Coordinates of C-alpha atoms (C1' of nucleotides) in Angstrom, one line a residue:
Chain A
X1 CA 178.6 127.1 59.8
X2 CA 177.0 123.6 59.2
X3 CA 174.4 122.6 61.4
X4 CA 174.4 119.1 62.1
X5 CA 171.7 117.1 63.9
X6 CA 172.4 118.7 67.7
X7 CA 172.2 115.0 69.4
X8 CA 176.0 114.2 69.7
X9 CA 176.3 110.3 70.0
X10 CA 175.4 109.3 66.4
X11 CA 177.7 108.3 63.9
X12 CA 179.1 110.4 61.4
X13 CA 176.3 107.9 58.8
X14 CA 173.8 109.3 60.0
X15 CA 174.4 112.4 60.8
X16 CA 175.8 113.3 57.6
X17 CA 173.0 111.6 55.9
X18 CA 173.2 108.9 53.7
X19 CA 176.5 107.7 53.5
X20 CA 176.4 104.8 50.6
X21 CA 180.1 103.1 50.8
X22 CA 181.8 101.9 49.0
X23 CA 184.2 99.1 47.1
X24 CA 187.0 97.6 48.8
X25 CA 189.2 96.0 46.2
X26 CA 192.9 94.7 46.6
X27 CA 195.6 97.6 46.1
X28 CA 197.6 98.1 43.6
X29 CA 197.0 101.8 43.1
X30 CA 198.4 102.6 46.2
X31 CA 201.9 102.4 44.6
X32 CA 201.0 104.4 41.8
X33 CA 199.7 107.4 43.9
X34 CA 201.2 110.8 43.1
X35 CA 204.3 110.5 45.1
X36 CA 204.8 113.5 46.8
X37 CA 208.0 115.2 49.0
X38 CA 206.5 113.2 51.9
X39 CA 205.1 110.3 50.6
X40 CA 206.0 106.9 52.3
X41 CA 206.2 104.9 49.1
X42 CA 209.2 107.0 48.6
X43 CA 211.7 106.2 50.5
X44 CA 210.8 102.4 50.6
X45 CA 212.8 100.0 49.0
X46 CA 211.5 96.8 46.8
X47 CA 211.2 94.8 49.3
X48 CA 209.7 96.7 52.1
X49 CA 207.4 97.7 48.9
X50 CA 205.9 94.5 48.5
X51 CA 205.6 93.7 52.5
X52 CA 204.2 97.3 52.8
X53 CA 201.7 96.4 49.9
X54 CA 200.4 93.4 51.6
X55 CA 199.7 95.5 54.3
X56 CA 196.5 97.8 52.9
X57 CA 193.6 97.5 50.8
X58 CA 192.4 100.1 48.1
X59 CA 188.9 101.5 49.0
X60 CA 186.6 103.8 47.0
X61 CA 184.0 106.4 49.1
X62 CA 181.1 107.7 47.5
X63 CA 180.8 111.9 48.4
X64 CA 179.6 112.3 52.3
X65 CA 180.6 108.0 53.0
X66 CA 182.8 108.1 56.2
X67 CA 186.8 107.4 56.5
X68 CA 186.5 107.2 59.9
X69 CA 185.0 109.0 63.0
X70 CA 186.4 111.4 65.6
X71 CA 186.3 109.4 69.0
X72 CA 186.1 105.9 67.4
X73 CA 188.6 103.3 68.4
X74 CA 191.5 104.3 65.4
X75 CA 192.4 100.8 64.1
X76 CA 193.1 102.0 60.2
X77 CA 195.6 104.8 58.9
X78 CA 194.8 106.0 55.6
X79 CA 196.5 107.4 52.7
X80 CA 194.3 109.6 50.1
X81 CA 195.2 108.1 46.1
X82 CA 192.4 110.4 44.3
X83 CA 189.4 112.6 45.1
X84 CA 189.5 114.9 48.5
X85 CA 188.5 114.2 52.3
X86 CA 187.2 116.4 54.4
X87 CA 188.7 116.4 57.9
X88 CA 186.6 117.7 61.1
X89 CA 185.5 118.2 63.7
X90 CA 181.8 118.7 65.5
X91 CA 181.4 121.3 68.3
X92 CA 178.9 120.0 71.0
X93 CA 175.9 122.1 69.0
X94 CA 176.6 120.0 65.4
X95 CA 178.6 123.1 64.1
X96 CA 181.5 121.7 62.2
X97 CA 184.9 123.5 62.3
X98 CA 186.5 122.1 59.0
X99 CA 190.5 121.3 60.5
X100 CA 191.8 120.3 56.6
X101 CA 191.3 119.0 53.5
X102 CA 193.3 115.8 52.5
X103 CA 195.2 115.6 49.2
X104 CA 195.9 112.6 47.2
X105 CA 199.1 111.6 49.1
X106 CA 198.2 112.8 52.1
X107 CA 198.5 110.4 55.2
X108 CA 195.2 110.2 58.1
X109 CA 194.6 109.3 61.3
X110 CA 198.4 108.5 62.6
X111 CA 196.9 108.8 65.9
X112 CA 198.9 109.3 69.5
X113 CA 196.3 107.1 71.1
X114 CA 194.2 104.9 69.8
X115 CA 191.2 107.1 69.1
X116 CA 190.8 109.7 66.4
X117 CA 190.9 113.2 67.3
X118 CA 189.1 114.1 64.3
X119 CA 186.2 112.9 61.5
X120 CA 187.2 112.3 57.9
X121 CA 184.6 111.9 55.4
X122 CA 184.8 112.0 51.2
X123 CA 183.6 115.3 49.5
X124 CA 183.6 113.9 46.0
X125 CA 184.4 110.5 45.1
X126 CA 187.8 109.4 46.9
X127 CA 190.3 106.5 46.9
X128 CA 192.2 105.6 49.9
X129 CA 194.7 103.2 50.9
X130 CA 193.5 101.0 54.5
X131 CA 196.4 100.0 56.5
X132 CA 195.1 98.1 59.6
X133 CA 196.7 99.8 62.5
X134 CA 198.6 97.5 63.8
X135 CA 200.8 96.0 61.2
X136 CA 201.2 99.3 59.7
X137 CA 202.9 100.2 63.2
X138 CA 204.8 97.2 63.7
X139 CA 205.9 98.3 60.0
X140 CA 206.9 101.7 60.5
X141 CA 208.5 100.5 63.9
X142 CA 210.9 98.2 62.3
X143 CA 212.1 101.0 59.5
X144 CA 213.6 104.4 61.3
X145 CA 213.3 105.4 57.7
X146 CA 209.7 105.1 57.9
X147 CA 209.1 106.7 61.2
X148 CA 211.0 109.9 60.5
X149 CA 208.9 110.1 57.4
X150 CA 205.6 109.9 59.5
X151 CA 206.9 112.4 61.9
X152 CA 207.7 114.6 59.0
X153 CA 204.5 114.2 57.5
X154 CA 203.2 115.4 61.5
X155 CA 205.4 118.3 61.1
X156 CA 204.3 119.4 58.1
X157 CA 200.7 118.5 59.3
X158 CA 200.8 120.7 61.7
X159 CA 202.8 123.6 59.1
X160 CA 199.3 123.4 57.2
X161 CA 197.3 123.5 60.4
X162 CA 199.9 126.7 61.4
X163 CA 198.4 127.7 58.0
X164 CA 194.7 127.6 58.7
X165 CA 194.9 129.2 62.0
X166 CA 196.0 132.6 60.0
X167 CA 193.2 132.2 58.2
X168 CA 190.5 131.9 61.0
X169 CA 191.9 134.5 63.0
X170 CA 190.6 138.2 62.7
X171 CA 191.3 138.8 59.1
X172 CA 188.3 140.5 56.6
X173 CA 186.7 137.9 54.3
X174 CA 188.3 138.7 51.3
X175 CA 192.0 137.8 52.7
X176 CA 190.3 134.7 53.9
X177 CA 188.9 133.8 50.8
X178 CA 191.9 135.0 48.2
X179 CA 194.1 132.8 50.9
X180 CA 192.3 130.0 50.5
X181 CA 192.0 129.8 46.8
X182 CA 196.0 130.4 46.6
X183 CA 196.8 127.5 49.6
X184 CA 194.8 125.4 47.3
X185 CA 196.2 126.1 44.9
X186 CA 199.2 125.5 46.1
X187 CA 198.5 122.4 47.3
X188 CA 197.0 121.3 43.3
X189 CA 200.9 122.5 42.6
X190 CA 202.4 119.7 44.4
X191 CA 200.1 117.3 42.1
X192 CA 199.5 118.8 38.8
X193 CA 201.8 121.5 38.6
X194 CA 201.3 125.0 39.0
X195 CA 198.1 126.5 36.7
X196 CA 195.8 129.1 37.0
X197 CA 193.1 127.2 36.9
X198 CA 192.0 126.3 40.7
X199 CA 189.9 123.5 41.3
X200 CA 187.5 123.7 44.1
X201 CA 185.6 119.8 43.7
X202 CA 184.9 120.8 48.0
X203 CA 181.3 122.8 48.5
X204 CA 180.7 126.2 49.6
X205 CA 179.3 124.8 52.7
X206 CA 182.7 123.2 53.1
X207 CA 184.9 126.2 52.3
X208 CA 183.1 128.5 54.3
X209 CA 183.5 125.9 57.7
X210 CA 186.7 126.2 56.8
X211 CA 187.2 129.4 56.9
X212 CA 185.0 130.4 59.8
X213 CA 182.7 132.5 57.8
X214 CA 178.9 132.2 56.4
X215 CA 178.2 130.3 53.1
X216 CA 176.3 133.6 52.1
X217 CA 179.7 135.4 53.1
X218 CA 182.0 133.1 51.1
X219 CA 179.6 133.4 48.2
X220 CA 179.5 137.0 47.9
X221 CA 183.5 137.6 48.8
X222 CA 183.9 135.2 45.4
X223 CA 181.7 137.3 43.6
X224 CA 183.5 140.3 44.7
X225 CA 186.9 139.3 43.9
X226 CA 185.4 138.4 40.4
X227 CA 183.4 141.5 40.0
X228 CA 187.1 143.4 40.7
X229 CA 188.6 140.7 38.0
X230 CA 190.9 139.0 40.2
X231 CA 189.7 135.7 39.3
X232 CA 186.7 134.0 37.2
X233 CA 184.2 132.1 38.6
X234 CA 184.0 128.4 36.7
X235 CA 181.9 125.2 37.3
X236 CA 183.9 123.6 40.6
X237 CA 186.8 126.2 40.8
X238 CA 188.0 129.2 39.7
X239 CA 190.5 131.0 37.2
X240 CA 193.0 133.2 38.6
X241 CA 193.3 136.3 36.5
X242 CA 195.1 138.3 38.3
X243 CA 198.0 136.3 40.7
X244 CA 199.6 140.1 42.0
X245 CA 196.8 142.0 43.0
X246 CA 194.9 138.4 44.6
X247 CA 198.3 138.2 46.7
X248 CA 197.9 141.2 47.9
X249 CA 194.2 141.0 48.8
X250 CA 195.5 137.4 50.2
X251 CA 197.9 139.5 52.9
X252 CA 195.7 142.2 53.9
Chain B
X1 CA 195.5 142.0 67.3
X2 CA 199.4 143.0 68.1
X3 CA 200.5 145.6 65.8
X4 CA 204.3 145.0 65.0
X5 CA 206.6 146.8 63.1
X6 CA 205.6 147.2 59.1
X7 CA 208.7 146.2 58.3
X8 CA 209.0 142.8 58.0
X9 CA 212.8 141.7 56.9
X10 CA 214.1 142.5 60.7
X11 CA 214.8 140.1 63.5
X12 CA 213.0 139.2 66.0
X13 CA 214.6 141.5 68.7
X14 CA 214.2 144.5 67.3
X15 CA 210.4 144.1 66.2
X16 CA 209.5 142.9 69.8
X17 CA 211.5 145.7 71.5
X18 CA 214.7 145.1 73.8
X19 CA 215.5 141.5 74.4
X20 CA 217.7 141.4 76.8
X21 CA 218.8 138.1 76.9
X22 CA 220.0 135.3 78.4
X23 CA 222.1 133.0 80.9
X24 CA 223.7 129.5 79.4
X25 CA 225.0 127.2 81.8
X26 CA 225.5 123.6 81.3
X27 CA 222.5 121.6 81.0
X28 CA 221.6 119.8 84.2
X29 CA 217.8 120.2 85.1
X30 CA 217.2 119.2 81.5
X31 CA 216.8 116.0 83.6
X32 CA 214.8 117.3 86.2
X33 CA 212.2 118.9 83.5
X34 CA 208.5 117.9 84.6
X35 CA 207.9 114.2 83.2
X36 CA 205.2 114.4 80.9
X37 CA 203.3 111.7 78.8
X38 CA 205.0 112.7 75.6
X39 CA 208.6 113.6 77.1
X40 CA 211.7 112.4 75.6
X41 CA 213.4 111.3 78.8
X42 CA 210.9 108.8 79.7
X43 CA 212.1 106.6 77.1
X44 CA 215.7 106.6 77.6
X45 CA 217.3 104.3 79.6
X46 CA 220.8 105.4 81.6
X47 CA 223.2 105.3 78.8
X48 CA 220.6 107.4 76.0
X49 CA 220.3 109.9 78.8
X50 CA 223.6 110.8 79.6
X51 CA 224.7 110.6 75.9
X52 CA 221.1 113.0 75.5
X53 CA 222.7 114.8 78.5
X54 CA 225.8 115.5 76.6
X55 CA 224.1 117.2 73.7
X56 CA 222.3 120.3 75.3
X57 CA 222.7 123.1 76.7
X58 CA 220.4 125.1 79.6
X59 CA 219.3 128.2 78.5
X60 CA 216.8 131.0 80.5
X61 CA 215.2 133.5 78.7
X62 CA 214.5 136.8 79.8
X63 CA 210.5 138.2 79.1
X64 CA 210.6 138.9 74.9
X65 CA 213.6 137.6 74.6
X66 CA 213.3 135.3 70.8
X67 CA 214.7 131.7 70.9
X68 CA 214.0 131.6 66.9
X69 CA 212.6 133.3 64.5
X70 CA 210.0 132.1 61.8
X71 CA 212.2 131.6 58.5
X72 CA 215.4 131.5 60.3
X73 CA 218.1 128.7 59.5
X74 CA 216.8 125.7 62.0
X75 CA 219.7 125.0 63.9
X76 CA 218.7 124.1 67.2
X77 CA 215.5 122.3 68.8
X78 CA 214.3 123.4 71.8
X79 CA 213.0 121.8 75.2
X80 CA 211.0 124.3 77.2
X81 CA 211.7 123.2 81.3
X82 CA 210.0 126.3 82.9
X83 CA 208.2 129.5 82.3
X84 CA 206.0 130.1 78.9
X85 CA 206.8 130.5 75.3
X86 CA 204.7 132.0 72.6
X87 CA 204.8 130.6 69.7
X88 CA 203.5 132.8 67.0
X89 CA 204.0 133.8 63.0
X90 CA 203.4 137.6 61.8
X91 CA 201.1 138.8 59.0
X92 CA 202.6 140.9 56.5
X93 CA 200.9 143.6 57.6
X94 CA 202.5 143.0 60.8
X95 CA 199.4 141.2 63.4
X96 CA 200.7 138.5 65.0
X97 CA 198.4 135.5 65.4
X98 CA 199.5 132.8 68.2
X99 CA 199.5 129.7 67.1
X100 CA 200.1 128.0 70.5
X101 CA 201.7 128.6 73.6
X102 CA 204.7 126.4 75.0
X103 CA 204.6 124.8 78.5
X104 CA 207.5 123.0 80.4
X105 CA 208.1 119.6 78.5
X106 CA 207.1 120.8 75.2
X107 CA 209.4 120.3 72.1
X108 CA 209.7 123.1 69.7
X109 CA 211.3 123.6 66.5
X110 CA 211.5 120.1 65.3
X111 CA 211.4 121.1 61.5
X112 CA 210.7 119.3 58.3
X113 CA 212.6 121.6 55.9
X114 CA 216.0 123.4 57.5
X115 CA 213.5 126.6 58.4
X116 CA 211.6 127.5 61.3
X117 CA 208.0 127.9 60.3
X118 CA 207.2 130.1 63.1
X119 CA 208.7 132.1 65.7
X120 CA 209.2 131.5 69.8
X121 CA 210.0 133.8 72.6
X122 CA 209.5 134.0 76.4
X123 CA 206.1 134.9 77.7
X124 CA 207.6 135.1 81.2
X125 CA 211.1 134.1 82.5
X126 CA 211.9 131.3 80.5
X127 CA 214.3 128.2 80.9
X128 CA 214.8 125.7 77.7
X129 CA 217.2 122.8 76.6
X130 CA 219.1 123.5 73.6
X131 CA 220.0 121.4 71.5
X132 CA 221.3 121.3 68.2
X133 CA 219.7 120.4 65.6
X134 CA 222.5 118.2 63.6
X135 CA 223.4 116.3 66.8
X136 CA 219.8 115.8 67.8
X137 CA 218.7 113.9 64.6
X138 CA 221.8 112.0 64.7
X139 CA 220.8 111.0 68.1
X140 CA 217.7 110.4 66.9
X141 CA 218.0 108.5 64.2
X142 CA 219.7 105.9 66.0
X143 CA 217.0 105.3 68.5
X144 CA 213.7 104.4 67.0
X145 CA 212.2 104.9 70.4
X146 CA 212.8 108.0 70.3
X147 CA 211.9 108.9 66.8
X148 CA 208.6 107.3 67.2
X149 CA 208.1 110.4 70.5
X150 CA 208.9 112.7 68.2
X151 CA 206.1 111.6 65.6
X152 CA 204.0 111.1 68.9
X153 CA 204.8 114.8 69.7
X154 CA 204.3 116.1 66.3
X155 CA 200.6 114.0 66.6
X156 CA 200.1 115.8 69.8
X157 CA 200.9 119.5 68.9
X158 CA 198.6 118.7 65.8
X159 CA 195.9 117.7 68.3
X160 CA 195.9 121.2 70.1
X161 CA 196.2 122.9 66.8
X162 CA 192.8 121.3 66.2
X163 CA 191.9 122.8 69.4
X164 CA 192.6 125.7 68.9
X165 CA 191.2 125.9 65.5
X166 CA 187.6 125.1 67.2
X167 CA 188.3 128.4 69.4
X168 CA 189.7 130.7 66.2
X169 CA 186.0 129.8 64.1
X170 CA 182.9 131.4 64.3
X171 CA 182.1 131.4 67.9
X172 CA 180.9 133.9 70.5
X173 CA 183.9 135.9 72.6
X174 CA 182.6 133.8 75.8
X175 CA 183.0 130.8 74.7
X176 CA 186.6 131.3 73.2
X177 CA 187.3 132.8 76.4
X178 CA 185.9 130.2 78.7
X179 CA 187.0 127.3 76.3
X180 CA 190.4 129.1 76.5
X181 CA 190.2 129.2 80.4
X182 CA 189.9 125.6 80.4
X183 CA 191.9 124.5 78.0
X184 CA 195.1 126.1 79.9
X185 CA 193.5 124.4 83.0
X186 CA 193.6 120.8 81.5
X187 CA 197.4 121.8 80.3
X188 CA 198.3 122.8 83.5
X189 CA 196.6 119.9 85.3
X190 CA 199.5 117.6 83.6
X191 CA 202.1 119.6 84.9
X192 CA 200.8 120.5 88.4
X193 CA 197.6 118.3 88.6
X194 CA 194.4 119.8 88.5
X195 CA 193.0 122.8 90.2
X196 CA 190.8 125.5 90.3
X197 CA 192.9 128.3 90.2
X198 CA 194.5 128.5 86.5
X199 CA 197.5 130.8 86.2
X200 CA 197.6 133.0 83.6
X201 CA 201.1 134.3 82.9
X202 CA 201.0 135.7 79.6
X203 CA 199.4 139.2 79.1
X204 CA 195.7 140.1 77.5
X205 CA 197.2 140.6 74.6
X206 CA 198.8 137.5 73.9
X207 CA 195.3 135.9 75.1
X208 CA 193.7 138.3 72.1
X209 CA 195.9 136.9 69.4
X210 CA 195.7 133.5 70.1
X211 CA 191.6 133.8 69.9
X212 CA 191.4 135.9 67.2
X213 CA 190.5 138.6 69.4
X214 CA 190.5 142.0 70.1
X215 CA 192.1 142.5 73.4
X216 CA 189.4 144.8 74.6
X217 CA 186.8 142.2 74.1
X218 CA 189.0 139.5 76.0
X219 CA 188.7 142.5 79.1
X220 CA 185.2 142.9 78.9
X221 CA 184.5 138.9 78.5
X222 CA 186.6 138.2 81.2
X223 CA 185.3 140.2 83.5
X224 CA 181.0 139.5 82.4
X225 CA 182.5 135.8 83.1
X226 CA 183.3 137.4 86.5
X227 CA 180.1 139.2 86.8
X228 CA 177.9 135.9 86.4
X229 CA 180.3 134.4 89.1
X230 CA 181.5 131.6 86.6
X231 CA 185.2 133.1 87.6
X232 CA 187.1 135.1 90.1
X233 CA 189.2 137.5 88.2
X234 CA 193.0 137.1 90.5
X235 CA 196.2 138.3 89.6
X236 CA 198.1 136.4 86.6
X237 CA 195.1 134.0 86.8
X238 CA 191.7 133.3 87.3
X239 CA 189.9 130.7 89.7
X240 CA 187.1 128.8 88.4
X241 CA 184.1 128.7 90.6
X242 CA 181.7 127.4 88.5
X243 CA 183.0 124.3 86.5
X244 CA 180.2 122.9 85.0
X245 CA 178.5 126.4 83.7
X246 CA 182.1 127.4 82.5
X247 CA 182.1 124.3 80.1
X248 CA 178.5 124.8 79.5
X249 CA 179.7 128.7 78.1
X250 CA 182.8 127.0 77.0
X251 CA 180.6 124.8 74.4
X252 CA 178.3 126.9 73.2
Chain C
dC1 C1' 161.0 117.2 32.9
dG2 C1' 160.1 117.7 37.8
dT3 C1' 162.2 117.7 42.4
dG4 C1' 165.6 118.4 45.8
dT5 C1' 169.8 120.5 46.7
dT6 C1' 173.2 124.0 46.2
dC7 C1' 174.2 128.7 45.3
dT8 C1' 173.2 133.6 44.9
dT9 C1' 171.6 137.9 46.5
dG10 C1' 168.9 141.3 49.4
dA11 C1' 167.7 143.6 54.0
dA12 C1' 168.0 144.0 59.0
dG13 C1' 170.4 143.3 63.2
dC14 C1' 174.1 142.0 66.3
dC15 C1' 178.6 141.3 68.0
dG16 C1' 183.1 142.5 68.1
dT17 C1' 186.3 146.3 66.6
dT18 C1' 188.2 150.7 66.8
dC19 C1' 189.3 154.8 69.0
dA20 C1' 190.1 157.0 73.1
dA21 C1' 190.5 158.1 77.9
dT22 C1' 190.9 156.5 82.6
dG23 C1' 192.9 153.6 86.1
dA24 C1' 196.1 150.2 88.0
dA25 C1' 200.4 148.0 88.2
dA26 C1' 205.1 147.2 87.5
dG27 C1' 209.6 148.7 86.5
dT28 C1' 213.3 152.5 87.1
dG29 C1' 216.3 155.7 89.1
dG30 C1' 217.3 158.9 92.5
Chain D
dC1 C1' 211.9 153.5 99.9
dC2 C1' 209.5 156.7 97.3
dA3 C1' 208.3 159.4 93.2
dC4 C1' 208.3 159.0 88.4
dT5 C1' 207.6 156.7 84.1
dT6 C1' 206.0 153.2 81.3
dT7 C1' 203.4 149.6 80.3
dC8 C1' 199.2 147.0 80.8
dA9 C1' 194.3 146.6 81.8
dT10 C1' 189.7 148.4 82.0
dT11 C1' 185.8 150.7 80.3
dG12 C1' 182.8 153.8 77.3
dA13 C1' 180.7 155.2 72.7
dA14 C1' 180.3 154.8 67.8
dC15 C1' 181.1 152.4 63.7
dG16 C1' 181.3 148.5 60.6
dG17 C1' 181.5 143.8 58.8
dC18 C1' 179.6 139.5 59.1
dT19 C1' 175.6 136.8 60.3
dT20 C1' 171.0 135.7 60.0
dC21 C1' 166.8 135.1 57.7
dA22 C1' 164.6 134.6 53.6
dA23 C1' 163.5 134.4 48.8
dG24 C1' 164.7 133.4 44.2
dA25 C1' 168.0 131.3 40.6
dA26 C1' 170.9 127.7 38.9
dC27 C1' 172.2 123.2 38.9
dA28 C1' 172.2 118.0 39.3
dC29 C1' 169.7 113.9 39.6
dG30 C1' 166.5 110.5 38.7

DNA sequence: CGTGTTCTTGAAGCCGTTCAATGAAAGTGG
DNA sequence: CCACTTTCATTGAACGGCTTCAAGAACACG
């Protein structure tokens, strides 16, 4: 697991290291993001397109920059357009527990009360969509539409998070790891379309704080499944050759 | 972990053992259900209520007894006004990992597809509001108040997710036990206010698979707690004696 | 092309699991 | 109400998988 500098009251900036942000220009992207089953954008109409657009601002964030910061006053909601965030959170010893990754189209930091209950930071270059807290609520309040979509986008929040937790319980590395590469896969699905070809852009730092293992346990389980030729090992990813038997090592 | 029938295609009842089920009288302590932050009731007025009244039903649940079962057809969402549910999904190979456990005023089985994603039953003697699912939305729908719970609810069953994901990584049996320990206390402490004794209704086991544990080490952790005086071991409970070196265990 | 970071791979040790047997409690039927 | 039965909890001993520590290789960046 990560080890993070042990004081506890430092921003995610500097304990993370050098965090250079980032470009903030005016959106227009966000209405050409992948629109996905849950997507807002999707079940707006033209007008409440253009009010919702006047709403956020498209921002870039250079690998390890910050979204936003567990326990910091949560006055932005963000909605992934490219790249992948990293969302987590930072036991009292810097060890960082990895809760999810966040797609292009995925929605962050709808938050009960006004304060994150988690970090977000970029883990390659990432585009997001800011809404300003606020008028994003008053939005969302004003469309039932809207609001059923966010509390479907909870839901299936908390279906992914449903998902994790049967990967961090007492299962043997290799289930973890096939698992993973297939939820990601998965996930990629929703985007791209379905392929063989998995890309893993995260590090193995990353995956293995998401798993709950070792990076030196994560590295060798990838190995192993490759030495048994159930998938190939490429730069940032990996090739599944054989979907059957990596299921089955997936359920063990 | 819980070893459960290798079969997987049978219900609930049968792979749990006898569930004898259940009373249903008309729904009257719906109303009476503790008042949490993120209950329904508080934001109806006299009109929403009675019309809310109308809709469900007051059921009781014997010990084992299943009110739904992952991947059955959704049709009812369920209020939980006394007792304890489990809320768990099964491996193939049949382990069961809990992915949270349901206390009075909880909402379960809100879904975002037409399926249950995981599966509920009584921990102890169990009394719920029924209500179907169709009518529900409808109700719902109407009543952006009430929508906006729901996300709120969704948010908040995310947030101990999270929770419990720090507890399922890579951390020592005493501090998922202790963190456990107080986590139940805090949840409690809504309900009942806060205390030092923390009941404990569900059995070892169900404590094992919802820390990724075996229940043998939850015995033995237990009780060294007990030795080093940071708990008194009572029945269906434990009482805290030690606060502050029970978080201290609890974080490390 | 050199430097820092990430990834791989080996060896030793620990923590939790597994298996199994004992003990306690709760449920059941006479 | 008691004796029986069944489940649940505790505890011991041995095994095994993952972690830790550490060194070397591959990669990315300036």
């Amino acid at each position: 697991m990560t080890m993070i500098s042990p004081g506890s009251t430092d921003s995610a900036a500097r304990v993370r290291g050098k965090a250079r942000s980032t470009s903030l220009t005016r959106l227009t992207d966000c209405l050409h993001c992948p629109i996905r089953p849950t997507s807002l954008c999707s079940v707006l109409d033209r007008d409440d397109l253009a009010a919702f657009e006047s709403l956020g601002q498209n921002a870039t964030f250079a690998p390890r920059s910050v979204l936003f910061m567990e326990g910091a006053l949560a006055n932005a909601i963000y909605n992934v357009t490219a790249g992948l965030a990293r969302l987590f959170r930072l036991l009292p010893d810097g060890r960082r527990q990895i809760v999810g990754f966040a797609l292009p189209g995925d929605f962050l930091g709808v938050p009960r009360d006004s304060v994150y209950s988690f970090s977000a930071d970029a883990a390659v270059p990432t585009a997001a969509c800011r809404f300003p807290r606020q008028s994003f609520v008053a939005f969302a309040n004003e469309r039932p539409h809207v609001l059923r979509r966010l509390a479907d986008s909870a839901e299936r929040a908390l279906g992914l998070a449903h998902e994790q937790m049967m990967l961090l319980g007492p299962r043997r590395a290799e289930a973890k790891v096939a698992a993973f590469i297939l939820g990601i896969r998965e996930r990629w699905a929703g985007l791209h379309g379905a392929s063989m070809h998995v890309p893993l852009p995260m590090s193995r730092q990353d995956i293995s704080d998401y798993l709950g293992l070792s990076i030196a346990t994560v590295s060798r389980t990838l190995h192993r499944l490759a030495d048994e030729k159930l998938i190939l090992i490429v730069p940032k990813g990996v090739r599944i050759l054989d979907p059957q038997r990596l299921e089955r090592t997936a359920e063990a």
